[in-house]
């Protein structure tokens, strides 16, 4: 994460980040307001206060997703706010369609609740909550009233909820669509249909964006790529269904001793197909891992070829049981950026598992499945 990405809060153990590109948006508000001359200062205050209200609304929307997921036993890693909206990184996609439905609906529901709360505040203040979006275009003098602010923010929350409910997978409405399809269809088929419709919407966003609002182009690209990614992710998961780590276990592990020199690792790297090594201590117990990238990095840092591997290796080994579902191991490899996981049963090391071996195993399985029975 960039060092300009700001951690603004932590709610229910979920860190909330403001992505660095937000500063560009604030800069744009400042620059675009100066042409208004005498009214520039109040215009900037108005726009920034509205933006602040919108950011808080989007955070609450994302918390709606995150806290519903949490209640269903699915943790959220973090929430990151981008200028085009927030993203709650839920650790996994729920297995049950109805759970996904609840999580997806919870976000827009928060926006509708906010509109309700704002309306009550307006009524209590003796004002009528009228639907007047033209207050968004503020050109008056001085600061506008709290009434104008609440009405404008209600309007923005309405747009937010309705836009997110469009069936443009993986936006909220698209997730609702997938969940509904998945009640009747296999999960993978539901995802393919939802992703295709999502990409159709993405193209429409981009086309409208070209004529109307460049922001829509950005959202269109985001939706297009995200839909493809999520379809791929689901295909992988489906291919790994019912498989465990034991299936794709690599038993012949390229091994080096922690007391050996970096030079030995370089030799092994050049003389074999191995791209990463399990480093063991003098007793033969796993002590760390060493990947090709780490070897190159050590050389880049100017380490001598005589340095013992104990000084170069990554000592944080991830140890998993052979019974772990294969897709979980695959996800772990991707998330933790480790060259491999150590597979052990109790204190007995059985081997390792890496992304390449998983891919190989799936290819073989697929080829066998397609071959005619002889
Ligand atoms: Zn949402």
Coordinates of C-alpha atoms and ligand atoms in Angstrom, one line a residue:
X1 CA 0.0 0.0 0.0
X2 CA 1.3 3.5 -0.9
X3 CA 2.5 5.6 2.0
X4 CA 0.0 8.3 0.9
X5 CA -2.8 5.9 1.7
X6 CA -4.2 7.0 5.0
X7 CA -5.7 4.8 7.7
X8 CA -8.6 6.9 8.9
X9 CA -10.4 4.7 11.3
X10 CA -10.9 1.1 12.6
X11 CA -14.4 -0.1 13.2
X12 CA -15.1 -3.6 14.7
X13 CA -11.5 -4.5 14.1
X14 CA -11.7 -3.6 10.4
X15 CA -9.2 -0.9 9.3
X16 CA -10.5 1.8 7.0
X17 CA -8.1 3.3 4.5
X18 CA -8.4 6.4 2.3
X19 CA -6.6 5.6 -1.0
X20 CA -4.0 8.1 -2.1
X21 CA -5.9 9.1 -5.3
X22 CA -8.4 10.8 -3.0
X23 CA -5.9 13.7 -2.7
X24 CA -6.3 14.2 -6.5
X25 CA -10.1 14.5 -6.0
X26 CA -9.6 17.2 -3.3
X27 CA -7.1 19.0 -5.5
X28 CA -9.7 18.9 -8.4
X29 CA -12.3 20.4 -6.1
X30 CA -9.9 23.2 -5.1
X31 CA -8.8 24.0 -8.7
X32 CA -12.2 23.8 -10.3
X33 CA -13.7 26.1 -7.7
X34 CA -11.3 29.0 -8.1
X35 CA -12.8 30.2 -11.4
X36 CA -15.9 31.2 -9.3
X37 CA -14.0 34.2 -8.0
X38 CA -15.6 35.9 -5.0
X39 CA -17.7 32.8 -4.2
X40 CA -14.8 30.4 -4.5
X41 CA -14.2 30.0 -0.7
X42 CA -17.8 29.2 0.2
X43 CA -18.1 27.0 -2.9
X44 CA -15.0 25.0 -1.8
X45 CA -16.4 24.7 1.7
X46 CA -19.7 23.5 0.3
X47 CA -18.2 21.0 -2.1
X48 CA -15.8 19.6 0.6
X49 CA -18.5 19.3 3.2
X50 CA -20.7 17.5 0.7
X51 CA -17.7 15.2 -0.3
X52 CA -17.1 14.6 3.4
X53 CA -20.7 13.6 3.9
X54 CA -20.6 11.3 0.8
X55 CA -17.3 9.6 2.0
X56 CA -18.9 8.9 5.4
X57 CA -22.0 7.6 3.6
X58 CA -19.9 5.2 1.4
X59 CA -17.9 4.0 4.5
X60 CA -21.2 3.2 6.3
X61 CA -22.4 1.4 3.1
X62 CA -19.2 -0.7 3.1
X63 CA -19.6 -1.3 6.8
X64 CA -23.1 -2.6 6.1
X65 CA -21.5 -5.3 3.9
X66 CA -18.7 -6.0 6.3
X67 CA -20.7 -6.3 9.4
X68 CA -23.3 -8.5 7.8
X69 CA -20.5 -10.7 6.5
X70 CA -19.0 -10.7 10.0
X71 CA -22.4 -11.8 11.5
X72 CA -22.4 -14.7 9.0
X73 CA -18.9 -15.7 10.1
X74 CA -17.0 -14.2 7.2
X75 CA -14.3 -11.7 8.3
X76 CA -13.4 -8.6 6.3
X77 CA -9.7 -7.7 5.9
X78 CA -10.1 -4.0 5.3
X79 CA -12.2 -1.3 3.7
X80 CA -10.4 1.0 1.2
X81 CA -12.0 4.2 0.0
X82 CA -11.4 5.1 -3.7
X83 CA -12.7 8.3 -5.4
X84 CA -15.3 6.2 -7.3
X85 CA -16.5 4.3 -4.1
X86 CA -15.4 2.0 -1.4
X87 CA -14.3 -1.6 -1.5
X88 CA -14.7 -4.0 1.4
X89 CA -12.2 -6.9 1.0
X90 CA -14.3 -9.8 2.4
X91 CA -11.9 -12.7 3.1
X92 CA -14.0 -15.2 1.1
X93 CA -17.2 -15.4 -0.9
X94 CA -20.0 -17.1 1.0
X95 CA -20.9 -20.7 0.0
X96 CA -24.6 -20.2 0.4
X97 CA -26.4 -18.0 -2.1
X98 CA -28.7 -16.5 0.5
X99 CA -25.7 -15.3 2.5
X100 CA -24.3 -13.5 -0.5
X101 CA -27.8 -12.0 -1.1
X102 CA -27.9 -10.6 2.5
X103 CA -24.3 -9.2 2.4
X104 CA -24.9 -7.6 -1.0
X105 CA -28.2 -6.0 0.0
X106 CA -26.9 -4.6 3.3
X107 CA -24.8 -1.9 1.6
X108 CA -27.6 -0.1 -0.4
X109 CA -29.9 -0.7 2.6
X110 CA -27.6 1.6 4.7
X111 CA -28.0 4.4 2.1
X112 CA -31.8 4.1 2.2
X113 CA -31.6 4.2 6.1
X114 CA -29.5 7.3 5.9
X115 CA -32.1 9.0 3.7
X116 CA -34.7 8.0 6.3
X117 CA -32.6 9.5 9.1
X118 CA -32.0 12.8 7.2
X119 CA -35.7 13.1 6.4
X120 CA -36.5 12.7 10.1
X121 CA -34.0 15.3 11.0
X122 CA -35.5 17.7 8.5
X123 CA -39.0 17.1 9.7
X124 CA -37.9 17.6 13.4
X125 CA -36.3 20.9 12.3
X126 CA -39.6 22.0 10.9
X127 CA -38.5 21.7 7.3
X128 CA -40.1 19.5 4.6
X129 CA -37.7 16.9 3.1
X130 CA -38.3 17.9 -0.6
X131 CA -36.7 16.2 -3.5
X132 CA -34.6 19.1 -4.9
X133 CA -31.4 17.9 -6.5
X134 CA -30.7 21.3 -8.0
X135 CA -29.2 22.4 -4.7
X136 CA -26.2 20.3 -5.7
X137 CA -25.3 23.1 -8.1
X138 CA -24.5 25.7 -5.6
X139 CA -23.9 29.2 -6.9
X140 CA -25.3 31.3 -4.1
X141 CA -23.3 33.5 -1.7
X142 CA -22.3 32.4 1.8
X143 CA -22.6 29.0 3.2
X144 CA -25.8 27.2 2.3
X145 CA -28.1 25.9 5.0
X146 CA -28.0 22.6 6.8
X147 CA -31.3 21.9 5.0
X148 CA -29.6 22.2 1.5
X149 CA -26.8 19.9 2.8
X150 CA -29.1 17.2 4.1
X151 CA -31.2 17.3 0.9
X152 CA -28.2 17.1 -1.3
X153 CA -26.7 14.3 0.7
X154 CA -30.0 12.4 0.6
X155 CA -30.0 12.8 -3.1
X156 CA -26.4 11.5 -3.4
X157 CA -27.2 8.5 -1.1
X158 CA -30.2 7.7 -3.4
X159 CA -28.0 7.8 -6.5
X160 CA -25.4 5.6 -4.7
X161 CA -27.9 3.0 -3.7
X162 CA -29.7 2.8 -7.1
X163 CA -26.4 2.8 -9.0
X164 CA -25.0 0.0 -6.8
X165 CA -28.2 -2.0 -7.3
X166 CA -27.7 -2.1 -11.1
X167 CA -27.1 -5.8 -12.0
X168 CA -23.5 -5.0 -13.0
X169 CA -21.6 -7.8 -11.4
X170 CA -19.5 -7.6 -9.3
X171 CA -21.4 -4.5 -8.1
X172 CA -24.0 -5.1 -5.4
X173 CA -26.9 -5.6 -7.8
X174 CA -24.8 -8.1 -9.8
X175 CA -24.1 -10.1 -6.6
X176 CA -27.9 -10.1 -5.9
X177 CA -28.4 -11.4 -9.4
X178 CA -25.8 -14.1 -9.0
X179 CA -27.2 -15.2 -5.7
X180 CA -30.7 -15.5 -7.2
X181 CA -29.4 -17.4 -10.2
X182 CA -27.4 -19.7 -7.9
X183 CA -30.5 -20.8 -6.1
X184 CA -31.5 -22.8 -9.2
X185 CA -28.2 -23.1 -11.2
X186 CA -24.7 -24.4 -10.3
X187 CA -22.6 -21.7 -8.8
X188 CA -20.2 -21.5 -11.7
X189 CA -22.9 -21.1 -14.3
X190 CA -24.6 -18.4 -12.2
X191 CA -21.3 -16.6 -12.0
X192 CA -20.7 -16.9 -15.8
X193 CA -24.1 -15.4 -16.6
X194 CA -23.8 -12.6 -14.0
X195 CA -20.3 -11.8 -15.2
X196 CA -21.4 -11.6 -18.8
X197 CA -24.3 -9.3 -17.9
X198 CA -21.9 -7.2 -15.7
X199 CA -19.5 -6.8 -18.6
X200 CA -22.4 -5.7 -20.8
X201 CA -23.2 -3.0 -18.3
X202 CA -19.5 -2.1 -18.1
X203 CA -19.5 -1.4 -21.9
X204 CA -22.7 0.7 -21.5
X205 CA -21.0 2.7 -18.7
X206 CA -18.0 3.3 -20.9
X207 CA -20.1 4.4 -23.9
X208 CA -22.3 6.7 -21.8
X209 CA -19.1 8.0 -20.0
X210 CA -17.6 9.0 -23.3
X211 CA -20.5 11.4 -23.9
X212 CA -21.4 12.3 -20.4
X213 CA -19.0 11.8 -17.5
X214 CA -15.4 10.5 -17.7
X215 CA -15.9 9.1 -14.2
X216 CA -18.3 6.5 -15.7
X217 CA -15.5 5.3 -18.1
X218 CA -13.3 4.6 -15.0
X219 CA -16.1 2.7 -13.3
X220 CA -16.8 0.8 -16.6
X221 CA -13.2 -0.4 -16.8
X222 CA -13.2 -1.3 -13.2
X223 CA -16.4 -3.4 -13.5
X224 CA -15.2 -5.1 -16.7
X225 CA -11.9 -6.2 -15.2
X226 CA -13.4 -7.2 -11.8
X227 CA -16.2 -9.3 -13.4
X228 CA -13.5 -11.2 -15.4
X229 CA -11.4 -11.7 -12.3
X230 CA -14.2 -12.9 -10.2
X231 CA -15.4 -15.4 -12.9
X232 CA -11.9 -16.8 -13.1
X233 CA -11.6 -17.0 -9.4
X234 CA -14.9 -19.0 -9.3
X235 CA -13.7 -21.3 -12.1
X236 CA -10.5 -22.1 -10.2
X237 CA -12.5 -22.7 -7.0
X238 CA -14.9 -25.0 -8.8
X239 CA -12.0 -26.9 -10.4
X240 CA -10.6 -27.5 -6.9
X241 CA -13.8 -28.5 -5.4
X242 CA -13.5 -31.6 -3.2
X243 CA -9.7 -31.7 -3.5
X244 CA -7.3 -31.3 -0.6
X245 CA -3.6 -30.3 -0.3
X246 CA -2.7 -34.0 -0.2
X247 CA -3.8 -34.4 -3.9
X248 CA -1.3 -31.8 -5.2
X249 CA 1.5 -32.5 -2.7
X250 CA 5.1 -32.2 -3.9
X251 CA 7.0 -34.9 -2.1
X252 CA 10.4 -34.4 -3.5
X253 CA 11.3 -31.1 -2.0
X254 CA 14.4 -29.2 -3.2
X255 CA 16.3 -28.7 0.2
X256 CA 19.3 -26.8 1.4
X257 CA 20.8 -26.5 4.9
X258 CA 20.7 -23.2 6.7
X259 CA 24.4 -23.5 7.2
X260 CA 25.1 -23.7 3.5
X261 CA 26.3 -20.5 1.6
X262 CA 24.3 -18.3 -0.7
X263 CA 26.7 -19.6 -3.4
X264 CA 25.3 -23.2 -3.0
X265 CA 21.8 -21.8 -3.5
X266 CA 22.8 -20.1 -6.7
X267 CA 24.4 -23.3 -8.0
X268 CA 21.3 -25.3 -7.2
X269 CA 19.1 -22.7 -8.8
X270 CA 21.2 -22.9 -12.0
X271 CA 21.7 -26.6 -12.0
X272 CA 18.1 -27.7 -11.4
X273 CA 14.5 -26.9 -12.2
X274 CA 13.9 -25.8 -8.7
X275 CA 12.8 -22.2 -8.2
X276 CA 12.6 -22.2 -4.5
X277 CA 14.1 -24.2 -1.6
X278 CA 13.1 -25.5 1.8
X279 CA 15.8 -24.6 4.2
X280 CA 16.4 -27.0 7.0
X281 CA 18.4 -26.8 10.2
X282 CA 21.2 -29.3 11.2
X283 CA 18.5 -31.6 12.7
X284 CA 16.6 -31.7 9.5
X285 CA 13.7 -29.6 10.7
X286 CA 12.3 -26.9 8.4
X287 CA 13.8 -23.5 9.3
X288 CA 12.8 -21.3 6.4
X289 CA 12.2 -20.8 2.7
X290 CA 14.3 -19.3 -0.1
X291 CA 12.9 -18.3 -3.5
X292 CA 14.7 -17.2 -6.7
X293 CA 13.5 -13.7 -6.1
X294 CA 15.0 -13.7 -2.6
X295 CA 18.4 -14.9 -4.0
X296 CA 18.4 -12.1 -6.6
X297 CA 17.4 -9.6 -4.0
X298 CA 20.2 -10.7 -1.7
X299 CA 22.7 -10.2 -4.5
X300 CA 21.2 -6.8 -5.3
X301 CA 21.7 -5.8 -1.7
X302 CA 25.3 -6.6 -2.1
X303 CA 25.4 -9.7 0.1
X304 CA 28.5 -11.9 -0.3
X305 CA 28.1 -15.3 -1.9
X306 CA 29.6 -16.7 1.3
X307 CA 26.7 -15.5 3.5
X308 CA 25.0 -18.5 5.2
X309 CA 21.5 -19.1 4.0
X310 CA 20.3 -18.6 7.6
X311 CA 20.9 -14.9 7.1
X312 CA 19.1 -14.7 3.7
X313 CA 16.1 -17.0 4.1
X314 CA 12.6 -16.1 5.0
X315 CA 12.1 -17.6 8.4
X316 CA 8.3 -17.3 8.4
X317 CA 7.1 -20.7 7.1
X318 CA 3.4 -21.4 6.6
X319 CA 2.6 -24.9 7.7
X320 CA -0.7 -26.5 6.6
X321 CA -2.2 -30.0 7.1
X322 CA -2.7 -32.4 4.1
X323 CA -6.5 -32.3 4.7
X324 CA -6.8 -28.5 4.0
X325 CA -9.1 -27.8 1.0
X326 CA -7.0 -27.1 -2.0
X327 CA -8.6 -23.8 -2.9
X328 CA -7.8 -22.5 0.6
X329 CA -4.2 -23.4 0.1
X330 CA -4.2 -21.7 -3.3
X331 CA -5.7 -18.6 -1.8
X332 CA -3.2 -18.6 1.0
X333 CA -0.3 -18.8 -1.5
X334 CA -1.7 -15.8 -3.4
X335 CA -2.4 -13.7 -0.3
X336 CA 0.8 -14.3 1.7
X337 CA 3.2 -14.1 -1.3
X338 CA 5.0 -17.2 -0.2
X339 CA 6.8 -19.5 -2.7
X340 CA 5.2 -22.6 -1.1
X341 CA 3.4 -23.9 2.0
X342 CA 5.0 -26.7 4.1
X343 CA 2.6 -29.6 4.4
X344 CA 2.9 -31.4 7.7
X345 CA 1.0 -34.0 9.7
X346 CA 1.7 -33.3 13.4
X347 CA 5.5 -32.8 13.5
X348 CA 6.1 -35.0 10.4
X349 CA 6.8 -33.0 7.2
X350 CA 5.2 -34.6 4.2
X351 CA 6.3 -32.2 1.5
X352 CA 5.4 -28.8 0.1
X353 CA 2.7 -27.3 -2.1
X354 CA 3.1 -24.4 -4.6
X355 CA 1.0 -22.7 -7.2
X356 CA 2.7 -24.4 -10.1
X357 CA 2.1 -27.9 -8.7
X358 CA -1.5 -27.1 -8.1
X359 CA -1.9 -25.9 -11.7
X360 CA -0.1 -29.0 -13.0
X361 CA -2.3 -31.3 -11.0
X362 CA -5.5 -29.5 -12.3
X363 CA -4.3 -29.8 -15.9
X364 CA -3.7 -33.5 -15.6
X365 CA -7.0 -34.0 -13.9
X366 CA -8.7 -32.0 -16.7
X367 CA -6.9 -33.9 -19.5
X368 CA -7.9 -37.2 -17.9
X369 CA -11.5 -36.1 -17.5
X370 CA -11.7 -35.2 -21.2
X371 CA -9.9 -38.3 -22.5
X372 CA -12.1 -41.1 -24.0
X373 CA -12.3 -44.1 -21.7
X374 CA -10.1 -46.9 -23.1
Ligands
LIG1 ZN1 -21.9 -2.1 -2.0

